[in-house]
mmCIF file of C-alpha atoms and ligand atoms in Angstrom:
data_model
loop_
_atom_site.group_PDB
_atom_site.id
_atom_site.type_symbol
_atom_site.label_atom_id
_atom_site.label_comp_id
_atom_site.label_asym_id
_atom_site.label_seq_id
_atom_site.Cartn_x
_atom_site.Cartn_y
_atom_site.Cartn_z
ATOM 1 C CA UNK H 1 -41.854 -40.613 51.076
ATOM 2 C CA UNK H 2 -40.856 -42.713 53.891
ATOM 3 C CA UNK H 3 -42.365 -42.285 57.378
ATOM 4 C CA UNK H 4 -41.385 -39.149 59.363
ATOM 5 C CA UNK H 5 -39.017 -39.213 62.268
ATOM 6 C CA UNK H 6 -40.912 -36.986 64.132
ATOM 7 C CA UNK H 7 -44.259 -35.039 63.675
ATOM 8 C CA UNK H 8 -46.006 -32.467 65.416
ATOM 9 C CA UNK H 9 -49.935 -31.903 65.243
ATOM 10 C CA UNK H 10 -51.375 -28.592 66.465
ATOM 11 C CA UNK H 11 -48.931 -28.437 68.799
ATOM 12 C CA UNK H 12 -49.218 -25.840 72.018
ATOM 13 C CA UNK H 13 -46.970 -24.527 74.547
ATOM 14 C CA UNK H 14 -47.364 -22.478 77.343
ATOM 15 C CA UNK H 15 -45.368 -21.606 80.398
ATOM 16 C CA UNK H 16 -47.028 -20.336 83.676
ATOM 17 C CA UNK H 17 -50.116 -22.292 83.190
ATOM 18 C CA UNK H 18 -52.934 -21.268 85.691
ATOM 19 C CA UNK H 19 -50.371 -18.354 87.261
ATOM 20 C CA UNK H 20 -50.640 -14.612 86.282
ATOM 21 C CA UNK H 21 -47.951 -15.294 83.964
ATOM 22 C CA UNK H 22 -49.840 -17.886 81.629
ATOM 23 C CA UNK H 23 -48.478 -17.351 78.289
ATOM 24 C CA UNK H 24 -49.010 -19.308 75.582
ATOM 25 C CA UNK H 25 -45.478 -19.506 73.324
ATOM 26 C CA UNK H 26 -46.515 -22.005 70.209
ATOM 27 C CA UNK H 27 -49.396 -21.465 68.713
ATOM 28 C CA UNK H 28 -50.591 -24.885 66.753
ATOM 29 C CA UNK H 29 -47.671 -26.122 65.548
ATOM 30 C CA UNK H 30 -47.778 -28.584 62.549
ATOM 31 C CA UNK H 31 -44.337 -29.933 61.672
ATOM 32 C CA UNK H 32 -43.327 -33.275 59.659
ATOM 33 C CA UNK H 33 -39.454 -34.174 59.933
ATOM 34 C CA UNK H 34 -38.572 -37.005 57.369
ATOM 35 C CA UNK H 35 -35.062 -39.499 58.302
ATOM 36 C CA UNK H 36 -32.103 -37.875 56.632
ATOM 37 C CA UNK H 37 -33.815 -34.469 56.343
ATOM 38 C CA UNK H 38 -31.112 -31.485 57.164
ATOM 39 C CA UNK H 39 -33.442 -28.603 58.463
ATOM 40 C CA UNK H 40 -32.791 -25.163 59.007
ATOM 41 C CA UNK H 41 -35.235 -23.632 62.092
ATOM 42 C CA UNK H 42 -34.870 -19.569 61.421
ATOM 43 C CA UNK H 43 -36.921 -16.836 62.995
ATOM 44 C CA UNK H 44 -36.546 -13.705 65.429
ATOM 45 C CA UNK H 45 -35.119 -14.069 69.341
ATOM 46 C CA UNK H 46 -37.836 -15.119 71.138
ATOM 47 C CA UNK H 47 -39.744 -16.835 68.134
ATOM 48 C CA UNK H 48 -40.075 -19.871 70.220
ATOM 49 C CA UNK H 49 -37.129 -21.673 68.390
ATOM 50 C CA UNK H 50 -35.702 -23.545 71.253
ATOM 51 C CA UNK H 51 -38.565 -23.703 72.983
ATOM 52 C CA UNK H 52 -39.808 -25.900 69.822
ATOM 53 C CA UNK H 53 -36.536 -27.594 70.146
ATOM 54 C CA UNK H 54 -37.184 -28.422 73.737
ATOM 55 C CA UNK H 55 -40.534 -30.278 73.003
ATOM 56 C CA UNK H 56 -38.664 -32.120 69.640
ATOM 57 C CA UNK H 57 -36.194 -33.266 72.055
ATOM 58 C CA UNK H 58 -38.689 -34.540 74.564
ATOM 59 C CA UNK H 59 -36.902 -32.408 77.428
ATOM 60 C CA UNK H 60 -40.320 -30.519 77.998
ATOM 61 C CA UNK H 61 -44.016 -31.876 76.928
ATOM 62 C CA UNK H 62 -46.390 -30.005 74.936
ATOM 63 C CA UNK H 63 -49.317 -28.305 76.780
ATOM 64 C CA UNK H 64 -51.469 -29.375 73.705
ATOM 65 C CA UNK H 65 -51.729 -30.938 70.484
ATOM 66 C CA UNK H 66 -50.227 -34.303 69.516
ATOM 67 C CA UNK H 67 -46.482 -35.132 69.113
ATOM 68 C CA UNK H 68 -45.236 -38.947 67.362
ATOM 69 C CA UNK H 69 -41.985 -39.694 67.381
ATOM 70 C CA UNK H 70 -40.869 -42.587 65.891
ATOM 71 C CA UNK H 71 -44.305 -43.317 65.106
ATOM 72 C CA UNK H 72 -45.164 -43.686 68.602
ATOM 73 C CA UNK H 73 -47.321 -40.585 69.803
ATOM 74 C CA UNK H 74 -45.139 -39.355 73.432
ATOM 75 C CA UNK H 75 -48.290 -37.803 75.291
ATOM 76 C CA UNK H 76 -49.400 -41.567 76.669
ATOM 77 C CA UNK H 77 -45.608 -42.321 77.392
ATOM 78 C CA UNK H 78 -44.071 -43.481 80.559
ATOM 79 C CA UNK H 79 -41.255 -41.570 81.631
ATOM 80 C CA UNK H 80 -38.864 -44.544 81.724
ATOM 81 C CA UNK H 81 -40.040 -44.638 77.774
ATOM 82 C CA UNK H 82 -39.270 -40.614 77.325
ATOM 83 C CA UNK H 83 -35.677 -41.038 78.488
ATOM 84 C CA UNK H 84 -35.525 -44.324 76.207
ATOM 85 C CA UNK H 85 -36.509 -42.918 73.245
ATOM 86 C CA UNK H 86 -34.616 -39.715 74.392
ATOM 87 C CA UNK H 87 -31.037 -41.859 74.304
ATOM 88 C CA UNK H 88 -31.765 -43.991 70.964
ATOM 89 C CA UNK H 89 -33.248 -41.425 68.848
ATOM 90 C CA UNK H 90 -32.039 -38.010 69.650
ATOM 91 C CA UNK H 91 -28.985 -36.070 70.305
ATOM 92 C CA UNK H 92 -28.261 -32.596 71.154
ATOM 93 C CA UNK H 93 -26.013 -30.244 70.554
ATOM 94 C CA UNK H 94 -26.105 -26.516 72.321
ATOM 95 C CA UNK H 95 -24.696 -22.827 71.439
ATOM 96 C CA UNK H 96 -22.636 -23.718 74.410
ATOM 97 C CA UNK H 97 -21.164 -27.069 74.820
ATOM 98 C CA UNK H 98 -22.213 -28.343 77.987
ATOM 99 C CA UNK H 99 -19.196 -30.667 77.896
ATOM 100 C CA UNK H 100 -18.805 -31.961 81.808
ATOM 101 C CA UNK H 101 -15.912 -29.975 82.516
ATOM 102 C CA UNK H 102 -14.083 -32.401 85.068
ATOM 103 C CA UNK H 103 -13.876 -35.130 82.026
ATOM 104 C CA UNK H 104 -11.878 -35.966 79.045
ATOM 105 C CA UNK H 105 -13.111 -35.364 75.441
ATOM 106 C CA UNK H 106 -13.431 -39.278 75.276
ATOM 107 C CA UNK H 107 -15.232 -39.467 78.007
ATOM 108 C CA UNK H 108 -17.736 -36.710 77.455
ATOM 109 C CA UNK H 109 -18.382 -38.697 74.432
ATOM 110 C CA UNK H 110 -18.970 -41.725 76.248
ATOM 111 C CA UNK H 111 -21.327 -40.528 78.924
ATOM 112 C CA UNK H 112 -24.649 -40.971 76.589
ATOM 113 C CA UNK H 113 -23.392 -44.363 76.679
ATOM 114 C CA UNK H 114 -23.130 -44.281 79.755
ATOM 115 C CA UNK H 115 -26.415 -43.420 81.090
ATOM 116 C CA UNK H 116 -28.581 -45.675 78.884
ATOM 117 C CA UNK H 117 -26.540 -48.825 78.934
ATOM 118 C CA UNK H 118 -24.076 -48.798 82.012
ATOM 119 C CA UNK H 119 -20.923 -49.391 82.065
ATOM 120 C CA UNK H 120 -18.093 -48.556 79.435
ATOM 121 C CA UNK H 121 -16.945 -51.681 77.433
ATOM 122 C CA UNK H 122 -13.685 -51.686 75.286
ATOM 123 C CA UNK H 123 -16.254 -51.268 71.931
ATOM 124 C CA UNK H 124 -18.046 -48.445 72.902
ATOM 125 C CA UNK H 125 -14.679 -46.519 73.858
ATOM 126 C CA UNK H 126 -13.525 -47.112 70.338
ATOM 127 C CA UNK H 127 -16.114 -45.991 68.985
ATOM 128 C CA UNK H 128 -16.168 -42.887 71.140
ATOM 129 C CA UNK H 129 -12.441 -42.636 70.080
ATOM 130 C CA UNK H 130 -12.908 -43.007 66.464
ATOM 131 C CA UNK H 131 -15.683 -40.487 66.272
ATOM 132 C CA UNK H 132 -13.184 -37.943 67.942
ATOM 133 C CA UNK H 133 -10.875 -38.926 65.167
ATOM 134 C CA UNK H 134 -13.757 -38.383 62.835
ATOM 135 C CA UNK H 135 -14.285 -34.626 64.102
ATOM 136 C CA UNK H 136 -10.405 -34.295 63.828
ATOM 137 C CA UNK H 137 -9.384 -34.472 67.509
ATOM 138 C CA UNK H 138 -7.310 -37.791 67.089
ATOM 139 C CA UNK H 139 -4.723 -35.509 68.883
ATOM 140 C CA UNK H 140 -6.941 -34.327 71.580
ATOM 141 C CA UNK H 141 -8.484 -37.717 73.099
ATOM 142 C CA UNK H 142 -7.536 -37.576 76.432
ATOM 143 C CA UNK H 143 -8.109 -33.109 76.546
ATOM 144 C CA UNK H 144 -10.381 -31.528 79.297
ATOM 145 C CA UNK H 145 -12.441 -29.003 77.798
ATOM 146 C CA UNK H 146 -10.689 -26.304 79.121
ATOM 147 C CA UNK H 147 -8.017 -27.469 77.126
ATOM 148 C CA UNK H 148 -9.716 -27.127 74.106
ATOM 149 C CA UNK H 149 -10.824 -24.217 71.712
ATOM 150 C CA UNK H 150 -14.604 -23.210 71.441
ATOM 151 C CA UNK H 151 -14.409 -25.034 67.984
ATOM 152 C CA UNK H 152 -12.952 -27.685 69.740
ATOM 153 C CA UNK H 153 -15.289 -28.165 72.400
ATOM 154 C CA UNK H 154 -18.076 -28.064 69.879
ATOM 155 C CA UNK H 155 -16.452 -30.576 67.625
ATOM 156 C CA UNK H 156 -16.660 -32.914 71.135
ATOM 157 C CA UNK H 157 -19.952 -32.250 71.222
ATOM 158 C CA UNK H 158 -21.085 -33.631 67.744
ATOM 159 C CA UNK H 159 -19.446 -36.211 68.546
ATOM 160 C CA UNK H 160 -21.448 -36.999 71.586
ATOM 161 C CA UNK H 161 -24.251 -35.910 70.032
ATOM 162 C CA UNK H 162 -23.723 -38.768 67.281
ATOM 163 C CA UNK H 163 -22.457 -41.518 70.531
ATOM 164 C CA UNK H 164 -25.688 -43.583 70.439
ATOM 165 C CA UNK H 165 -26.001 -43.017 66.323
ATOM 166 C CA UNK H 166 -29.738 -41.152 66.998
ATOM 167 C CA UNK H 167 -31.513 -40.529 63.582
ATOM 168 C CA UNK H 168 -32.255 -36.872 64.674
ATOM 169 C CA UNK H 169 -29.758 -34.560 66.285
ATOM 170 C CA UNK H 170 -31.357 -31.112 67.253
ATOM 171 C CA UNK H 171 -28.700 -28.179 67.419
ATOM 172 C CA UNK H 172 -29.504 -25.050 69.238
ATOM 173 C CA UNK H 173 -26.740 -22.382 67.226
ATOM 174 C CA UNK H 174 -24.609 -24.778 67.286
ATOM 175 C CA UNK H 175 -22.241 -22.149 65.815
ATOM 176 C CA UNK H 176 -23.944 -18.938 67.842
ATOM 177 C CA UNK H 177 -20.626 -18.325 69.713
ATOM 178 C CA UNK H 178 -17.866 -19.037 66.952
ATOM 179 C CA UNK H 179 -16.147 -17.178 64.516
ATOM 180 C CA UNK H 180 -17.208 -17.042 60.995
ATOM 181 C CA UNK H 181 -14.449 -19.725 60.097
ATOM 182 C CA UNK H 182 -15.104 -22.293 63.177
ATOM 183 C CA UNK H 183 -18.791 -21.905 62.287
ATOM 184 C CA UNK H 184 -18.134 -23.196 58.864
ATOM 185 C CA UNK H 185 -15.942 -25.939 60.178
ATOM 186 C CA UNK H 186 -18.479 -27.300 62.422
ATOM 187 C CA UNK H 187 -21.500 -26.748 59.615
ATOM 188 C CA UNK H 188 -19.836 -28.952 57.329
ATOM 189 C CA UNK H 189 -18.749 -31.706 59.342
ATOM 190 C CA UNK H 190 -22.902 -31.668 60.833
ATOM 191 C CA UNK H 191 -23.198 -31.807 56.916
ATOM 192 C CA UNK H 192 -21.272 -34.690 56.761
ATOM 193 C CA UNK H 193 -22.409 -36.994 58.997
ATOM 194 C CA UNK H 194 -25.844 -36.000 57.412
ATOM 195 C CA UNK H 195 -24.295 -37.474 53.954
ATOM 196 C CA UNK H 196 -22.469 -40.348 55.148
ATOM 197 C CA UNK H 197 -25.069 -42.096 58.161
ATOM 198 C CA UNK H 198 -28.128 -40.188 57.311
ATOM 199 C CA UNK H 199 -28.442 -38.377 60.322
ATOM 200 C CA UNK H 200 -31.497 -35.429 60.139
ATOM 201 C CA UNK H 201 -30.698 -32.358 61.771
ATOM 202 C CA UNK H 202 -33.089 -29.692 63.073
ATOM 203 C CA UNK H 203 -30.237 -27.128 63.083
ATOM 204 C CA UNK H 204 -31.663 -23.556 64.964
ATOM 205 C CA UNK H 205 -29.298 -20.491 63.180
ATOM 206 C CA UNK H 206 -29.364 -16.673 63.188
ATOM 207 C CA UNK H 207 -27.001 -16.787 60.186
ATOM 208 C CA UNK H 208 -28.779 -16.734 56.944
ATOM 209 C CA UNK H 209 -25.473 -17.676 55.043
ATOM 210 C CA UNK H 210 -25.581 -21.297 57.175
ATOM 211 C CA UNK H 211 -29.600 -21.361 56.845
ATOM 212 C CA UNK H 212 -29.059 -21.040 53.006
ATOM 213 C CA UNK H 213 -26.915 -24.060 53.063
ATOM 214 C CA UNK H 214 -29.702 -26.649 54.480
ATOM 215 C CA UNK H 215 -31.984 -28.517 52.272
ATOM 216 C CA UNK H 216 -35.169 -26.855 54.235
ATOM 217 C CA UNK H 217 -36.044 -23.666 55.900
ATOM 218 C CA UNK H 218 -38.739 -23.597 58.550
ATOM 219 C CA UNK H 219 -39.616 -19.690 59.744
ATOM 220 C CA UNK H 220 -40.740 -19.137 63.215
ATOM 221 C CA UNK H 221 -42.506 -16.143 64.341
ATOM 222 C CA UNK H 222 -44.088 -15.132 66.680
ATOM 223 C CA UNK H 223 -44.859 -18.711 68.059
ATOM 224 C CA UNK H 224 -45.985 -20.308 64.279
ATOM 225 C CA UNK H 225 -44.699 -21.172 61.140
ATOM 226 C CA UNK H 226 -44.714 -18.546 58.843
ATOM 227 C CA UNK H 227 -42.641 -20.078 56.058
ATOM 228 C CA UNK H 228 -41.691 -23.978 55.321
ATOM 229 C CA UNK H 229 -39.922 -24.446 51.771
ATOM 230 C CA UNK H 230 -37.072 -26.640 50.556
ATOM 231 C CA UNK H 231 -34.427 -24.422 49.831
ATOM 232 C CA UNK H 232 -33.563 -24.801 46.287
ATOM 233 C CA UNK H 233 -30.566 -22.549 46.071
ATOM 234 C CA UNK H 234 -28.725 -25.297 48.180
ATOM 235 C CA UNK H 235 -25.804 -26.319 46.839
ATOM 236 C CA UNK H 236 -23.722 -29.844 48.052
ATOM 237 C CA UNK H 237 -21.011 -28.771 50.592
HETATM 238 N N1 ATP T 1 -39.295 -21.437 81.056
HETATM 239 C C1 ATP T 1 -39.959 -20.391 80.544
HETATM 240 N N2 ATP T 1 -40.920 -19.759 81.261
HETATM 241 C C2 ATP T 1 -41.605 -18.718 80.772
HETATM 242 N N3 ATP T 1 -41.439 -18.229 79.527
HETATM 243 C C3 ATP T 1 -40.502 -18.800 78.760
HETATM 244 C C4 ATP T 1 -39.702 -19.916 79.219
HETATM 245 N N4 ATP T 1 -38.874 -20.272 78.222
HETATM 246 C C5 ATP T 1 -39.108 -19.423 77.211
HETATM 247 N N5 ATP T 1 -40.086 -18.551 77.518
HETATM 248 C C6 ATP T 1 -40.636 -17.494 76.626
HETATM 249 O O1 ATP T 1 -41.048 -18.128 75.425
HETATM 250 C C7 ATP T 1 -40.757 -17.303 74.307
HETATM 251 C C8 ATP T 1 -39.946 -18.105 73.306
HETATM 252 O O2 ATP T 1 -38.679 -18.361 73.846
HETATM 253 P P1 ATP T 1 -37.577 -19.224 73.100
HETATM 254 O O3 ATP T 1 -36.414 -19.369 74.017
HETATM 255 O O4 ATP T 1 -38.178 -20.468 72.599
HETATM 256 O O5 ATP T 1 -37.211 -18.267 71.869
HETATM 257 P P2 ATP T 1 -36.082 -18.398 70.759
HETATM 258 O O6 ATP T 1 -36.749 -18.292 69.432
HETATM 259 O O7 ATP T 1 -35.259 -19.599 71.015
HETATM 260 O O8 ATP T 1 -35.214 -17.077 70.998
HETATM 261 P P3 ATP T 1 -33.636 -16.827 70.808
HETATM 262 O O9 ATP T 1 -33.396 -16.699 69.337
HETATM 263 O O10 ATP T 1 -33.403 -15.536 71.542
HETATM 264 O O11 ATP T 1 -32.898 -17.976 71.431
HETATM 265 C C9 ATP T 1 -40.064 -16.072 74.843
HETATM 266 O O12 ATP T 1 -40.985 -15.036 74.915
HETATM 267 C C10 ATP T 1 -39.599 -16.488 76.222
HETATM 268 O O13 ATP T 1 -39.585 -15.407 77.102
HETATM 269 MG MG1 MG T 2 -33.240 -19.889 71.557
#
């Protein structure tokens, strides 16, 4: 088995630490992604799903434990190296978009870009442009996102999501505000870019029917894993 993307050692979380509030959220988390992986993070509101997500995505450190990413353990980091490591390796996708509102599709695909290597050149727009095409918005390049469905809008966001080609994108219900058949849509293309580039995804769902379609199922309750299986029943989209 090669060596995993990310990995998480007794992991802790708490927010409010030394106020009244202190609570601890995670609970020694130990969690292994492999490259290429397609993941399935399940469990009841409040679990401590994004919150897990959050730490995975280096946009909040753990309060203990140890966390490698890339082989390279994030706790002795320097923040310049956090937001490096951020823009190569990972991208997000949200339940809602987060697509800058004031800019096209194209460029809301280009902004990753953007921020970790300056300023557009004629490559990295076509690039941005094909991977529109790629979602199926060849007709939609130059759209604000108030032009564009909620499908739509999400299908912008895998895109930027996949800009920088990370080897992990983590997606918080990605299809938590969609109808049944938009949901699908947007599964399968995630599923797709899995297939074809080899892209993991940590995918966060309330639907078991989507869950059911990812190779593994990680269970979160209460703050710990309570169930961590490949899912056999999986069948190839
Ligand atoms: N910034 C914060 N400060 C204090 N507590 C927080 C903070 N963020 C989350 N929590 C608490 O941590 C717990 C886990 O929250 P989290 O958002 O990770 O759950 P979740 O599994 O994603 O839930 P949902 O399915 O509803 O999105 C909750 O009890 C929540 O109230
Ligand atoms: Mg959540």
């Amino acid at each position: 088995m090669s060596a995993p993307l990310v990995e998480l050692s007794a992991v802790r979380k708490t927010y409010g630490a030394g106020t009244e509030v202190e609570v601890e959220v995670l609970h020694g988390i130990d969690l292994a992604l492999a490259p290429g992986e397609f993941t399935a993070l399940v469990g009841p509101s409040g679990s401590g799903k994004s919150t897990l997500l959050n730490l995975i995505g280096l946009l909040e450190p753990p309060t203990a434990g140890s966390y490698r990413i890339a082989g390279r353990e994030t706790a002795t980091l320097a923040e310049g190296d956090v937001t490096a490591l951020r823009a190569t390796h990972l991208g997000f996708v949200f339940q809602f978009h987060h697509l800058l509102p004031a800019f096209t599709a194209t460029e809301n695909v280009l902004m990753p870009g953007l921020i970790a290597h300056g300023p557009v050149t004629p490559e990295r727009r076509e690039r941005a442009r094909d991977l529109l095409r790629d979602v199926g918005l060849g007709d939609r390049l130059d759209y604000l996102p108030r032009k564009l469905s909620g499908g739509q809008q999400q299908r912008v966001a895998i895109a930027r999501a996949l800009s920088l080609a990370p080897p992990l994108v983590l997606a918080d219900e990605p299809t938590g505000n969609l109808d049944t058949h938009s949901a699908d849509d947007i599964f399968r293309l995630m599923r797709r870019f899995n297939e074809r580039s080899g892209t993991a995804f940590l995918i966060v769902t309330h639907d078991p029917r989507l869950a059911q379609r990812c190779d593994r199922i990680v269970e979160l309750i209460d703050g710990q894993i309570a169930g961590d299986a490949p899912n056999l029943a999986h069948r190839p989209e």
